[in-house]
Coordinates of C-alpha atoms in Angstrom, one line a residue:
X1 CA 137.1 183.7 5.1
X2 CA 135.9 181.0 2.5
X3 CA 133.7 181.7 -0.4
X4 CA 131.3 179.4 -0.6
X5 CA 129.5 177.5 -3.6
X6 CA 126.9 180.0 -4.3
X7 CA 129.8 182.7 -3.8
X8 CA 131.8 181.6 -6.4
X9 CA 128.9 180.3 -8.5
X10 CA 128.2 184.6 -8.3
X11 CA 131.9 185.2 -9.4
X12 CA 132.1 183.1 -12.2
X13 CA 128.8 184.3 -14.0
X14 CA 130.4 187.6 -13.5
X15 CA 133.9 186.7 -15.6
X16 CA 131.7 184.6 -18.0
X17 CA 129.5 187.4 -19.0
X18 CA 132.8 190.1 -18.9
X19 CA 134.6 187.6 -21.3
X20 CA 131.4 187.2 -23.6
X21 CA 131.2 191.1 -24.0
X22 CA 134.6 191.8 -24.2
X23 CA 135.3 188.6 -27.2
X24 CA 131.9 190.4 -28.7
X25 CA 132.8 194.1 -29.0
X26 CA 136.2 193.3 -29.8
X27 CA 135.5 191.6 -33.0
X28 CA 136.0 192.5 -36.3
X29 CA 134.2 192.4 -39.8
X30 CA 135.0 189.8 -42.4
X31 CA 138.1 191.0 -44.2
X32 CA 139.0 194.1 -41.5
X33 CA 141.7 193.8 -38.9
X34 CA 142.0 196.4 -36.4
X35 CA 144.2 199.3 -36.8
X36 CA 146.0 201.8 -34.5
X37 CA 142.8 203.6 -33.9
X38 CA 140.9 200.8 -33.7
X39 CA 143.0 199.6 -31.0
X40 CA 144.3 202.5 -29.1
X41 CA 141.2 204.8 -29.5
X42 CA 138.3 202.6 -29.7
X43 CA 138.0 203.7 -33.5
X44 CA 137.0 207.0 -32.3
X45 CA 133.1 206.1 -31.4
X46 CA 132.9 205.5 -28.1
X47 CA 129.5 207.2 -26.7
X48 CA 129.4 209.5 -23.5
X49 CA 127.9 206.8 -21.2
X50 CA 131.0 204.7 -22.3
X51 CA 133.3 207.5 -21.8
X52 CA 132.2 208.3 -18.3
X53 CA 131.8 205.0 -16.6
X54 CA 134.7 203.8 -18.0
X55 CA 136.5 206.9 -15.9
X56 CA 135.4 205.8 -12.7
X57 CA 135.9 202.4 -13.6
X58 CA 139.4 203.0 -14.1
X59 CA 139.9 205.4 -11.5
X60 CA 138.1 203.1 -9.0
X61 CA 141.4 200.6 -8.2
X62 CA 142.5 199.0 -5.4
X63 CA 144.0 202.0 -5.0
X64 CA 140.9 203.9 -3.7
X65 CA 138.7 200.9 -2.7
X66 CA 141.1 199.7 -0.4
X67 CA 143.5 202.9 0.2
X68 CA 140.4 205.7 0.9
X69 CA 139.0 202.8 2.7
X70 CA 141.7 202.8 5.0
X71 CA 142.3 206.2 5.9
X72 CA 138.3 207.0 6.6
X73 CA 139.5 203.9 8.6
X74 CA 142.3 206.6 10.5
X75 CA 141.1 210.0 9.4
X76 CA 137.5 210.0 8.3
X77 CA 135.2 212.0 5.6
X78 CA 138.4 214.2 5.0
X79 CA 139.9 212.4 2.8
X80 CA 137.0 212.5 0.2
X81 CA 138.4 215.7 -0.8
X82 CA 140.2 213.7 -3.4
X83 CA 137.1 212.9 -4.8
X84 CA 134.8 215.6 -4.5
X85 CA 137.4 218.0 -6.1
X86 CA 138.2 216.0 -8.8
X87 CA 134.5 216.5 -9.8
X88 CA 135.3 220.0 -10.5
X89 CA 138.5 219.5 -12.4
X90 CA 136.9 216.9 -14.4
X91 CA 134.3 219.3 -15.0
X92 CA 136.9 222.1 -15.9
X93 CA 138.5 220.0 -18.3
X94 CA 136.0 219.2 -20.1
X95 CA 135.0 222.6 -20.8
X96 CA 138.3 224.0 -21.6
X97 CA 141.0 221.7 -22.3
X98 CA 139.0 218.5 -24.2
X99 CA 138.1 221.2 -27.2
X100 CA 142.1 221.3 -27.3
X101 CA 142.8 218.3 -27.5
X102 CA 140.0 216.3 -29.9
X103 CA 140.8 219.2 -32.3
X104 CA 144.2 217.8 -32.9
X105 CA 143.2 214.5 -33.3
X106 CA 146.3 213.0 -30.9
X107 CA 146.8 209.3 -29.5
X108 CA 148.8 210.4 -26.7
X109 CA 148.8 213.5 -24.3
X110 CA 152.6 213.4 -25.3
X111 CA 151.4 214.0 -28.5
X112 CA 149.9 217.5 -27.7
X113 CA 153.2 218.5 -26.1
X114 CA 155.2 218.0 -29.0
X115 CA 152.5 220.3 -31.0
X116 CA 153.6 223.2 -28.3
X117 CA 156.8 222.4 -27.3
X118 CA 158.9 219.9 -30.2
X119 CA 159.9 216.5 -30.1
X120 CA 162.3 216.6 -27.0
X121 CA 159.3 217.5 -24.6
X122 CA 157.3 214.8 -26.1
X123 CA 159.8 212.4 -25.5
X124 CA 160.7 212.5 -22.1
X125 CA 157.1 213.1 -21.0
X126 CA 156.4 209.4 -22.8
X127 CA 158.9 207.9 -21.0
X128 CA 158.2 209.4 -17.9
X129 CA 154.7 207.8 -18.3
X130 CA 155.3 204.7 -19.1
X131 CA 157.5 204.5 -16.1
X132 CA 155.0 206.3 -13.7
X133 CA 152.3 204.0 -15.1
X134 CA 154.6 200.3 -14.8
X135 CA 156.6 200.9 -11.7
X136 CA 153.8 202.7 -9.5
X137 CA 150.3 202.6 -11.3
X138 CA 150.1 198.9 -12.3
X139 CA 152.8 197.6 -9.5
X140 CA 150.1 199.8 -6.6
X141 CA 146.7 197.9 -7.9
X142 CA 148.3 194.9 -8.5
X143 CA 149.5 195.0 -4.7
X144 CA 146.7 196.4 -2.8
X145 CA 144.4 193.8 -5.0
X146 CA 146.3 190.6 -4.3
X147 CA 146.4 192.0 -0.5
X148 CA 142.3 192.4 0.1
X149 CA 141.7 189.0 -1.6
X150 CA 144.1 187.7 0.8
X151 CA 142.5 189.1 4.0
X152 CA 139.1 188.3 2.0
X153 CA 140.2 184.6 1.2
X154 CA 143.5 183.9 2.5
X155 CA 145.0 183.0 -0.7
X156 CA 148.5 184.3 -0.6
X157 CA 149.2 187.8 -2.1
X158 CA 151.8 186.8 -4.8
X159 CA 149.1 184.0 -6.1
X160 CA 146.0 187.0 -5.9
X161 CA 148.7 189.5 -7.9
X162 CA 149.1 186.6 -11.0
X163 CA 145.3 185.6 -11.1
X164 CA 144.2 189.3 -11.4
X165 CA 147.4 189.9 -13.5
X166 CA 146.5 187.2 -15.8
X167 CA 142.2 188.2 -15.7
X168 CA 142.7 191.5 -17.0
X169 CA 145.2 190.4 -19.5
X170 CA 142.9 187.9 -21.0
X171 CA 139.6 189.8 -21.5
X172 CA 141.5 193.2 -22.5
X173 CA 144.4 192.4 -24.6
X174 CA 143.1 191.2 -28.1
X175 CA 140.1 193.6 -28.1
X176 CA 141.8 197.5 -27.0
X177 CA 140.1 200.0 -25.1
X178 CA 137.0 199.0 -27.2
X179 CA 137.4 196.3 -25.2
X180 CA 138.2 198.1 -21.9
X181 CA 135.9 200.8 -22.2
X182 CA 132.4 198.7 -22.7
X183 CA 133.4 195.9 -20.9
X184 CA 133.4 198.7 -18.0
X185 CA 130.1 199.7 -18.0
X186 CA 129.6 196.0 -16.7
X187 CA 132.3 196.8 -14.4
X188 CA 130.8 199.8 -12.9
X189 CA 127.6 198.7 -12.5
X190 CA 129.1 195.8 -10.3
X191 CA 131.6 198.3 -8.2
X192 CA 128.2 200.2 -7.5
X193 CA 126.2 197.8 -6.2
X194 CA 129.2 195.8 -4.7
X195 CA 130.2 199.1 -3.1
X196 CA 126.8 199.9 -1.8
X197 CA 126.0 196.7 -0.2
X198 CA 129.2 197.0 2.0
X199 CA 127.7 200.1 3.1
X200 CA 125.0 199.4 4.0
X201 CA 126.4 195.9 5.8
X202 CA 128.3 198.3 7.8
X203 CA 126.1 200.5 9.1
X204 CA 123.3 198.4 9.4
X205 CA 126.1 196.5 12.0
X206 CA 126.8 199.9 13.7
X207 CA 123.3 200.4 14.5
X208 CA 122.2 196.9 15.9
X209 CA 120.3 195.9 13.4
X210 CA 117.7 199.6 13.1
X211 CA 119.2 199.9 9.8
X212 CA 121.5 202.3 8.0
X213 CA 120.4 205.6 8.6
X214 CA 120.4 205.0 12.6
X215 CA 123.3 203.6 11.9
X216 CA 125.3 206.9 10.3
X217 CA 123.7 208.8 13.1
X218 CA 125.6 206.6 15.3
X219 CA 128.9 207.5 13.5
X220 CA 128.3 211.5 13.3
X221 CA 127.4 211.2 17.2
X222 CA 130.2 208.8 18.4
X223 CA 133.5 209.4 15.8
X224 CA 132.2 213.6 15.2
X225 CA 135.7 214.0 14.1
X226 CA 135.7 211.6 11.1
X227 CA 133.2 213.8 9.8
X228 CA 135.4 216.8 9.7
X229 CA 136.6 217.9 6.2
X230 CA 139.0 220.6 7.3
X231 CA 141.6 219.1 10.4
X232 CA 143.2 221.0 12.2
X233 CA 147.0 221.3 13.1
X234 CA 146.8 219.6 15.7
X235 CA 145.2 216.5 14.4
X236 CA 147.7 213.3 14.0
X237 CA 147.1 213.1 10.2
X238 CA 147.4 216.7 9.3
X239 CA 150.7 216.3 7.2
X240 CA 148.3 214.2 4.7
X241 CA 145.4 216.4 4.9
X242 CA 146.4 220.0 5.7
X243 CA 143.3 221.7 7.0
X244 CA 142.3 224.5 4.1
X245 CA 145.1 223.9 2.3
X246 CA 143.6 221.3 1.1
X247 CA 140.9 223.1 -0.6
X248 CA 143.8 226.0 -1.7
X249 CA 146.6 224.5 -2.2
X250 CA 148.6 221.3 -4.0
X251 CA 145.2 218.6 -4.0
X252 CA 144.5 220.6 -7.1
X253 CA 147.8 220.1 -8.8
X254 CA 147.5 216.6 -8.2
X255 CA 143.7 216.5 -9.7
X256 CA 144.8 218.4 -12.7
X257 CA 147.8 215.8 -13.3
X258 CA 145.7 212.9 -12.9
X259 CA 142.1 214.2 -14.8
X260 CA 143.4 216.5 -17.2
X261 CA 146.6 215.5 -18.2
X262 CA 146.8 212.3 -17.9
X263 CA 146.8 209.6 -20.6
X264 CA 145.6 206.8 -18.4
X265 CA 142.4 209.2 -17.9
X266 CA 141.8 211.1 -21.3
X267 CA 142.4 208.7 -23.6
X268 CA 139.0 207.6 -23.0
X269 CA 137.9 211.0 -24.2
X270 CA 140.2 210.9 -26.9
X271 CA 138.1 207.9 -28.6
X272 CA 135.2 210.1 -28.2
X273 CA 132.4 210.0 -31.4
X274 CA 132.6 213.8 -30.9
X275 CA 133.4 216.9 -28.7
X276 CA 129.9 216.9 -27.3
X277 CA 130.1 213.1 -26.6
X278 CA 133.6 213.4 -24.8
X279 CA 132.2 216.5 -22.6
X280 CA 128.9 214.9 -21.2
X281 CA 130.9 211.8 -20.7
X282 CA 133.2 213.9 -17.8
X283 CA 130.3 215.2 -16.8
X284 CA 128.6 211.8 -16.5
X285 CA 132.3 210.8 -14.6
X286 CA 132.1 214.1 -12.2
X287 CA 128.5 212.8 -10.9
X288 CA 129.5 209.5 -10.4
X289 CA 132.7 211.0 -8.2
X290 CA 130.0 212.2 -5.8
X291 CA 129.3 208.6 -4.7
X292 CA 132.3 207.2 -4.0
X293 CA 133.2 208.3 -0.4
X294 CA 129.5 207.0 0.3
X295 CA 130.7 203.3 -1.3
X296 CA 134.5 203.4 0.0
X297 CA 134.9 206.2 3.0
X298 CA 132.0 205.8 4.7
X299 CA 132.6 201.9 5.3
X300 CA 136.1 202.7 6.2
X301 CA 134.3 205.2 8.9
X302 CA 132.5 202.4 10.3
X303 CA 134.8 200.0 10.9
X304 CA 136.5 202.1 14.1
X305 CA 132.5 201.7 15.7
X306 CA 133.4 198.0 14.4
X307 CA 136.1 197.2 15.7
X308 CA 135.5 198.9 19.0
X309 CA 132.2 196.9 19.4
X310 CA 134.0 193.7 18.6
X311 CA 132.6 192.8 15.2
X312 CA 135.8 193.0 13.3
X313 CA 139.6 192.0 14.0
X314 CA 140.7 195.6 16.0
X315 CA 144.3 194.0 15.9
X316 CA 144.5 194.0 12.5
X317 CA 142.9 196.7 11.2
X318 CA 145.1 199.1 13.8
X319 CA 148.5 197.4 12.2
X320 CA 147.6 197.9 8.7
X321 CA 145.0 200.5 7.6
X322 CA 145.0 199.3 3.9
X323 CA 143.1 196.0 5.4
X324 CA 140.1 197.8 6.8
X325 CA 138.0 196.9 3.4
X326 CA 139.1 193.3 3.4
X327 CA 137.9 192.7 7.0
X328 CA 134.8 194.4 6.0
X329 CA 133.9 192.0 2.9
X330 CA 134.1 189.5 5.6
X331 CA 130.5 190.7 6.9
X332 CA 128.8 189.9 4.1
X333 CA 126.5 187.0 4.0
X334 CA 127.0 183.9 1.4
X335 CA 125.9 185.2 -1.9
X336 CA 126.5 188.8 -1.5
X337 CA 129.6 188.4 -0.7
X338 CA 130.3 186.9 -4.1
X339 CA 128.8 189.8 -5.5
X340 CA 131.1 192.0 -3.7
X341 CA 134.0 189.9 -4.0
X342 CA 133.0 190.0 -7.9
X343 CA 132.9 194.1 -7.4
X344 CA 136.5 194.2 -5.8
X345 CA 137.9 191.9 -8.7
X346 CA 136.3 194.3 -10.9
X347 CA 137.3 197.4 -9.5
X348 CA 140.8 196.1 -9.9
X349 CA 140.9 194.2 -13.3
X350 CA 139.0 197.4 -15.0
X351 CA 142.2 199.8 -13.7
X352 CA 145.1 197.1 -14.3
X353 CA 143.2 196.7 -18.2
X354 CA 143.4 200.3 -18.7
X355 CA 146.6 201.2 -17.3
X356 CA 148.0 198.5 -19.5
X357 CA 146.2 199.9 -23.1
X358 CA 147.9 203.3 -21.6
X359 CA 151.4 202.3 -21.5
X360 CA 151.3 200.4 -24.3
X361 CA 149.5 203.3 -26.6
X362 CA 152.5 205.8 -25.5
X363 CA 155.0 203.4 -26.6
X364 CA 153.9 202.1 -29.4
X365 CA 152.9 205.7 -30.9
X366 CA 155.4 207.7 -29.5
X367 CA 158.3 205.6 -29.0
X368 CA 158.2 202.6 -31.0
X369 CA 157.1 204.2 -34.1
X370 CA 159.5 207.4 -34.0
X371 CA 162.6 206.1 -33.4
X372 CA 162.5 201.7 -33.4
X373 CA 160.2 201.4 -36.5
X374 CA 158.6 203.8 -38.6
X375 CA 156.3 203.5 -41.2
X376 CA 155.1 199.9 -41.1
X377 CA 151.7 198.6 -41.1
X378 CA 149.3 199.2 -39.1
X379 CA 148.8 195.6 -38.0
X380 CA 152.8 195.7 -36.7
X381 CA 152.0 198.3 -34.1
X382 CA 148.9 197.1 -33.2
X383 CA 150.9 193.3 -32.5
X384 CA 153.8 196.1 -31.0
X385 CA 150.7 197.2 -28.2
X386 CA 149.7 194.3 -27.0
X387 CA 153.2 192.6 -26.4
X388 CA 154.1 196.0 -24.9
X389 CA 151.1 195.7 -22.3
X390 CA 151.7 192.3 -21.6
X391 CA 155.6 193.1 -20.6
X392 CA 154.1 196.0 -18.9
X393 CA 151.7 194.0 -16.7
X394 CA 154.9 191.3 -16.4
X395 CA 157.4 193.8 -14.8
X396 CA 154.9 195.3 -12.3
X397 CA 154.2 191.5 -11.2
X398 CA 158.3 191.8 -10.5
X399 CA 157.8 194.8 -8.8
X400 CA 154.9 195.0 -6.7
X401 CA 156.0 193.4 -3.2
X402 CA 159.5 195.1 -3.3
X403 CA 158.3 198.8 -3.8
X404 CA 155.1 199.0 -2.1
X405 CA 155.0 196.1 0.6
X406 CA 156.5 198.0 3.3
X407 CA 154.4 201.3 3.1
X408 CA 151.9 202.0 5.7
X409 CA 149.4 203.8 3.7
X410 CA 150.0 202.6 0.1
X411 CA 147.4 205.4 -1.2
X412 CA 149.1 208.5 0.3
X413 CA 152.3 207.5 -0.3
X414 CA 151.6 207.1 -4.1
X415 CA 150.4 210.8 -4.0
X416 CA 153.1 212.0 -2.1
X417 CA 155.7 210.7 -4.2
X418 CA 153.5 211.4 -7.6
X419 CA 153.8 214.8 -6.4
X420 CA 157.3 215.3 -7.2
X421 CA 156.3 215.3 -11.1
X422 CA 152.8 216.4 -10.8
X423 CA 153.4 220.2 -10.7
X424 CA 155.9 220.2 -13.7
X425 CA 153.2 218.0 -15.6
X426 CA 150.3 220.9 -14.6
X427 CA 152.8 224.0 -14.9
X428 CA 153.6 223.0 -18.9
X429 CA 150.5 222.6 -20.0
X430 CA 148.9 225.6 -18.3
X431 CA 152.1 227.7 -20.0
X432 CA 151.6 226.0 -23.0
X433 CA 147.6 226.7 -22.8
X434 CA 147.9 230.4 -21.6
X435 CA 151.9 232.0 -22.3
X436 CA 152.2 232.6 -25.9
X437 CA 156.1 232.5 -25.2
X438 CA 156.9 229.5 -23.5
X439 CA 159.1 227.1 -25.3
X440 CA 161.1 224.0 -25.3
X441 CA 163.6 225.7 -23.0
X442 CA 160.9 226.9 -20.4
X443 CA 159.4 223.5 -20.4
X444 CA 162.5 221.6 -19.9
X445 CA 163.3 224.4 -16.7
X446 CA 159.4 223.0 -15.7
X447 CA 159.6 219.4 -15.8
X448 CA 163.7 219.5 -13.8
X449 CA 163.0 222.0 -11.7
X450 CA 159.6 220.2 -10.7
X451 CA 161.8 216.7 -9.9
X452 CA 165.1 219.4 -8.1
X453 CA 162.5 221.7 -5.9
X454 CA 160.3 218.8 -4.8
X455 CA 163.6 216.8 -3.6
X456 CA 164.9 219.9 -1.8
X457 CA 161.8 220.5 0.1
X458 CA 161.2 217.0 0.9
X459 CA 165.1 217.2 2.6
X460 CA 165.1 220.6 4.0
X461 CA 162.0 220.6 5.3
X462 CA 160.8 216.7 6.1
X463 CA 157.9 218.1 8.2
X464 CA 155.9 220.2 5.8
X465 CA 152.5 218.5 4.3
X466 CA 153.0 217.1 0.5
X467 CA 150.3 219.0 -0.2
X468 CA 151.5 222.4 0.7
X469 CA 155.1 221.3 -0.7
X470 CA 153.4 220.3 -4.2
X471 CA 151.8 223.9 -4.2
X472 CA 154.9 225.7 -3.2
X473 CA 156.7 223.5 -6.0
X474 CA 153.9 224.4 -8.7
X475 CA 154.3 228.1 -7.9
X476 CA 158.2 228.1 -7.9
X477 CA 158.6 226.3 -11.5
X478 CA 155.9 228.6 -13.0
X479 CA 158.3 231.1 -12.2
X480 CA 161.2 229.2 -13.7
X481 CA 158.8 228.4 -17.0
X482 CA 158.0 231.6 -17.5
X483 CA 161.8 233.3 -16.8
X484 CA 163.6 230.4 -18.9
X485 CA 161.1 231.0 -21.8
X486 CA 161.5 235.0 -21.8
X487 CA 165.6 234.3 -21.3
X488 CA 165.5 232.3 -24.4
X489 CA 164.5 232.2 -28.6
X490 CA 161.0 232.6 -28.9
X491 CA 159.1 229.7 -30.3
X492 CA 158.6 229.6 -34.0
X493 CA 155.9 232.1 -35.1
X494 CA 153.7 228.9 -36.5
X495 CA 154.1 226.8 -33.8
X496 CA 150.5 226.0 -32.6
X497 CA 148.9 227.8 -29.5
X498 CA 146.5 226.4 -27.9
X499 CA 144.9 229.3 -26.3
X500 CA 143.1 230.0 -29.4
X501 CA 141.2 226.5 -29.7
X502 CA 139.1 227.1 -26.1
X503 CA 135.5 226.9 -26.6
X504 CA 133.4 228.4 -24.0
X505 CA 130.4 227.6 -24.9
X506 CA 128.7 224.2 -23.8
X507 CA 125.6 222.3 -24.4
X508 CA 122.7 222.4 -22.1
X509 CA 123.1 219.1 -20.6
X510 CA 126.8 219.6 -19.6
X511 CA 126.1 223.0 -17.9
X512 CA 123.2 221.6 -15.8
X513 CA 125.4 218.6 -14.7
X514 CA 128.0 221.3 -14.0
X515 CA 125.5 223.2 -11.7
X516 CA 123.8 220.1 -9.6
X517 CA 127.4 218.8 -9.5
X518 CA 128.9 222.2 -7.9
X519 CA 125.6 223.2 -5.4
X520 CA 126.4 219.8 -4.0
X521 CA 129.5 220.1 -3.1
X522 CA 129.2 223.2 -1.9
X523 CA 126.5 221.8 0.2
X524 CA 129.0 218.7 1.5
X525 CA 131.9 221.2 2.6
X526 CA 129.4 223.4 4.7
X527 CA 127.8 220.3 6.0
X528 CA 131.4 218.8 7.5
X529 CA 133.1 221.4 8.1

């Protein structure tokens, strides 16, 4: 598909404007130049409508777009469980854990384990991130980026990896996550719209031409069991998404990992003004979440009417899922589809820009400055980040096409294999919230035992559904956390617990978001399931 004049007339004013804001909030006073806080934490005043769109804009990647996109392509509405039930955990988190963490003013989440746990946890949780981040986060968006501009454009994959390599680098590497996070309020906006229009494309296509809602009727009448939240056992893809343990059992783990523990996540609510700011700005996130099966799954859903009617390439959205989005950007009419085109890019360049100001805040702050170089200025470790997340963003260009170019569903596979970390990630920072006696010991037994168990599982028993396995996994190294900490020396009696620092007690605002959030939900499962 070519991009036509007024296409790439829509694209350009896109990276025009998203370079003018990002050069703009980036700069500096006469006589200031940015320090670590500056740089990694957005000097700490970043409001809640910053906070929470740049959340989803982070989380929005090529990952989801063209991963979720996929498998509604092959499953349906069930996989926006990974959505809607991250609206609760962000919610969660925000209430109970963000108090936590703010208080302790930390860069890093490693940071907060070394309050709990010393300087060993700390250490191999930072490099265990930065490797997690380079080798799967980045490498993944980089991947399934270059491969829908290729099925959008036919430009080849390697090519699409460098130019969106080298467009995030540019408009987020002087500036920080200032940079990042209010250049993604732009971005958002964009995915939105971008997102919508597809949608509506697509359906409006499934119905003839009677419009959208005819169309979705269409869907829920013809394809009933893509609207099924809960599968069955029986159901081709129920090893991905095992029926009601997907609402009981390891999804959560993984949601917890990824929204409250995370660095790529809560750093943005770790440059908040204020507590207040940093919980309305989840909160702002969790209702956003609500829209993005309608934006990604939905379209995915559509495309089997599609491609049975004729109207898109059956071929090749049957051999590879993860090109059901491409084919669909293809149905857009000259002008929009620059604007959608200008969406994808963004939905991609707003996760590689973060991801990169992640990795290069652990190991600057936790690496580089405790053991390579310590007490220099704060200019060196600022210069330290940004060659850090340009070497970051270099090595997942090496590693992109090697490690995920032969997977048939790029997005589950990524949560599979996160999975074999995720519970040990959850497990010590629950103990370390809620077991006044866990230790370095019990947290080492955690974070092995999560790596050992997973592995045997996966061998012994190659059937079971990841997402049982990750629950069985979380359960089992509790156990070990819990035994290994009793077995061994207590921590020290003025070693920080965090169980004390929980504030209940939440503004008006955030508890009403919390409610309309929760009814709907509530209201979705019944509805499909």
């Amino acid at each position: 598909m070519d991009l036509g004049a007024i296409d790439l007339g829509v694209v350009a004013v896109y990276a025009i404007v998203l370079f003018t804001i990002a050069f703009w909030v980036s700069r500096e006073p006469a006589g200031h130049s940015k320090n670590t806080e500056d740089y990694f934490l957005a000097g700490r005043s970043l409001p809640w409508w910053a906070i929470g769109a740049s959340l989803i804009a982070s989380n929005i990647s090529a990952e989801q777009i063209i991963g979720q996109s996929g498998q509604g392509f092959v499953v349906g509405m069930a996989i926006a469980a990974y959505e809607w039930q991250a609206a609760i955990v962000l919610l969660l988190t925000a209430k109970f854990f963000l108090p936590i963490f703010l208080k302790r003013k930390i860069y890093t989440m490693p940071q907060f384990l070394e309050t709990r746990y010393g300087h060993g946890v700390k250490t191999l949780m930072s490099v265990y991130w930065i490797t997690l981040y380079t080798a799967v986060n980045l490498a993944a968006v980089l991947w399934l980026g270059g491969l829908a501009i290729e099925s959008v454009t036919g430009f080849n994959v390697i090519w699409a990896m460098c130019g969106l390599a080298a467009f995030a680098v540019l408009y987020s590497l002087y500036g920080g996550l200032k940079a990042v996070a209010l250049t993604d309020i732009i971005q958002v906006v964009i995915l939105i719209i971008g997102g919508l229009a597809i949608t509506w494309i697509a359906l409006d296509l499934v119905s003839g031409g009677d419009g959208p809602i005819s169309g979705f009727a269409r869907l829920g009448q013809e394809v009933p069991g893509h609207f099924k939240m809960i599968l069955s056992s029986d159901h081709p893809n129920y090893a991905d998404l095992p029926g009601i343990w997907t609402l009981l059992g390891g999804l959560w783990v993984l949601h917890f990992s990824y929204w409250g523990f995370n660095q790529y996540i809560i750093q943005r609510a770790l440059g908040a003004e204020n507590l207040a700011e940093a919980q309305k700005g989840l909160a702002f996130a969790a209702v956003l979440k609500l829209l993005i099966p309608l934006i990604v799954v939905v379209p995915g859903i559509a495309a089997l009417i599609l491609a049975q009617d004729g109207a898109l390439a059956a071929d090749a959205l049957n051999e590879k899922s993860d090109r059901t989005y491409g084919e669909l950007m293809k149905l857009a009419p000259t002008g929009l589809r620059g604007l959608v085109f200008a969406a994808l890019i963004a939905a991609i360049v707003s996760s590689l820009a973060s991801m990169m100001n992640s990795i290069s805040t652990i190991f600057t702050m936790d690496i580089y400055r405790d053991y390579i170089a310590r007490d220099r200025e704060e200019k060196h470790y600022v210069l330290v980040g940004r060659i850090t997340a340009l070497v970051a963003m270099v090595m997942a260009l090496v590693l992109a096409k090697p490690f995920l170019g032969g997977m048939e569903s790029a997005f589950q596979t990524i949560q599979e294999y996160s999975g074999f970390i995720a519970p040990g990630v959850v497990a010590i920072f629950l103990l370390g919230f809620f077991f006044k006696r866990a230790n370095a010991t019990g947290a080492f037994a955690v974070l092995i035992g999560s790596v050992v168990v997973s592995i045997l599982l996966k061998l012994l028993m190659p059937d079971m559904p990841f997402v049982l396995r990750i629950w069985i996994v979380f359960l089992t190294i509790m156990v070990f956390g819990v035994v290994a900490s009793l077995a061994s020396q207590a921590p020290e009696p003025n070693q920080p617990v965090a169980l004390s620092d929980i504030n209940f007690s939440t503004r008006p605002v955030f508890n009403i978001a919390a409610l309309i959030v929760t009814a709907i939900l509530v209201a979705l499962y019944v509805a499909y399931w």
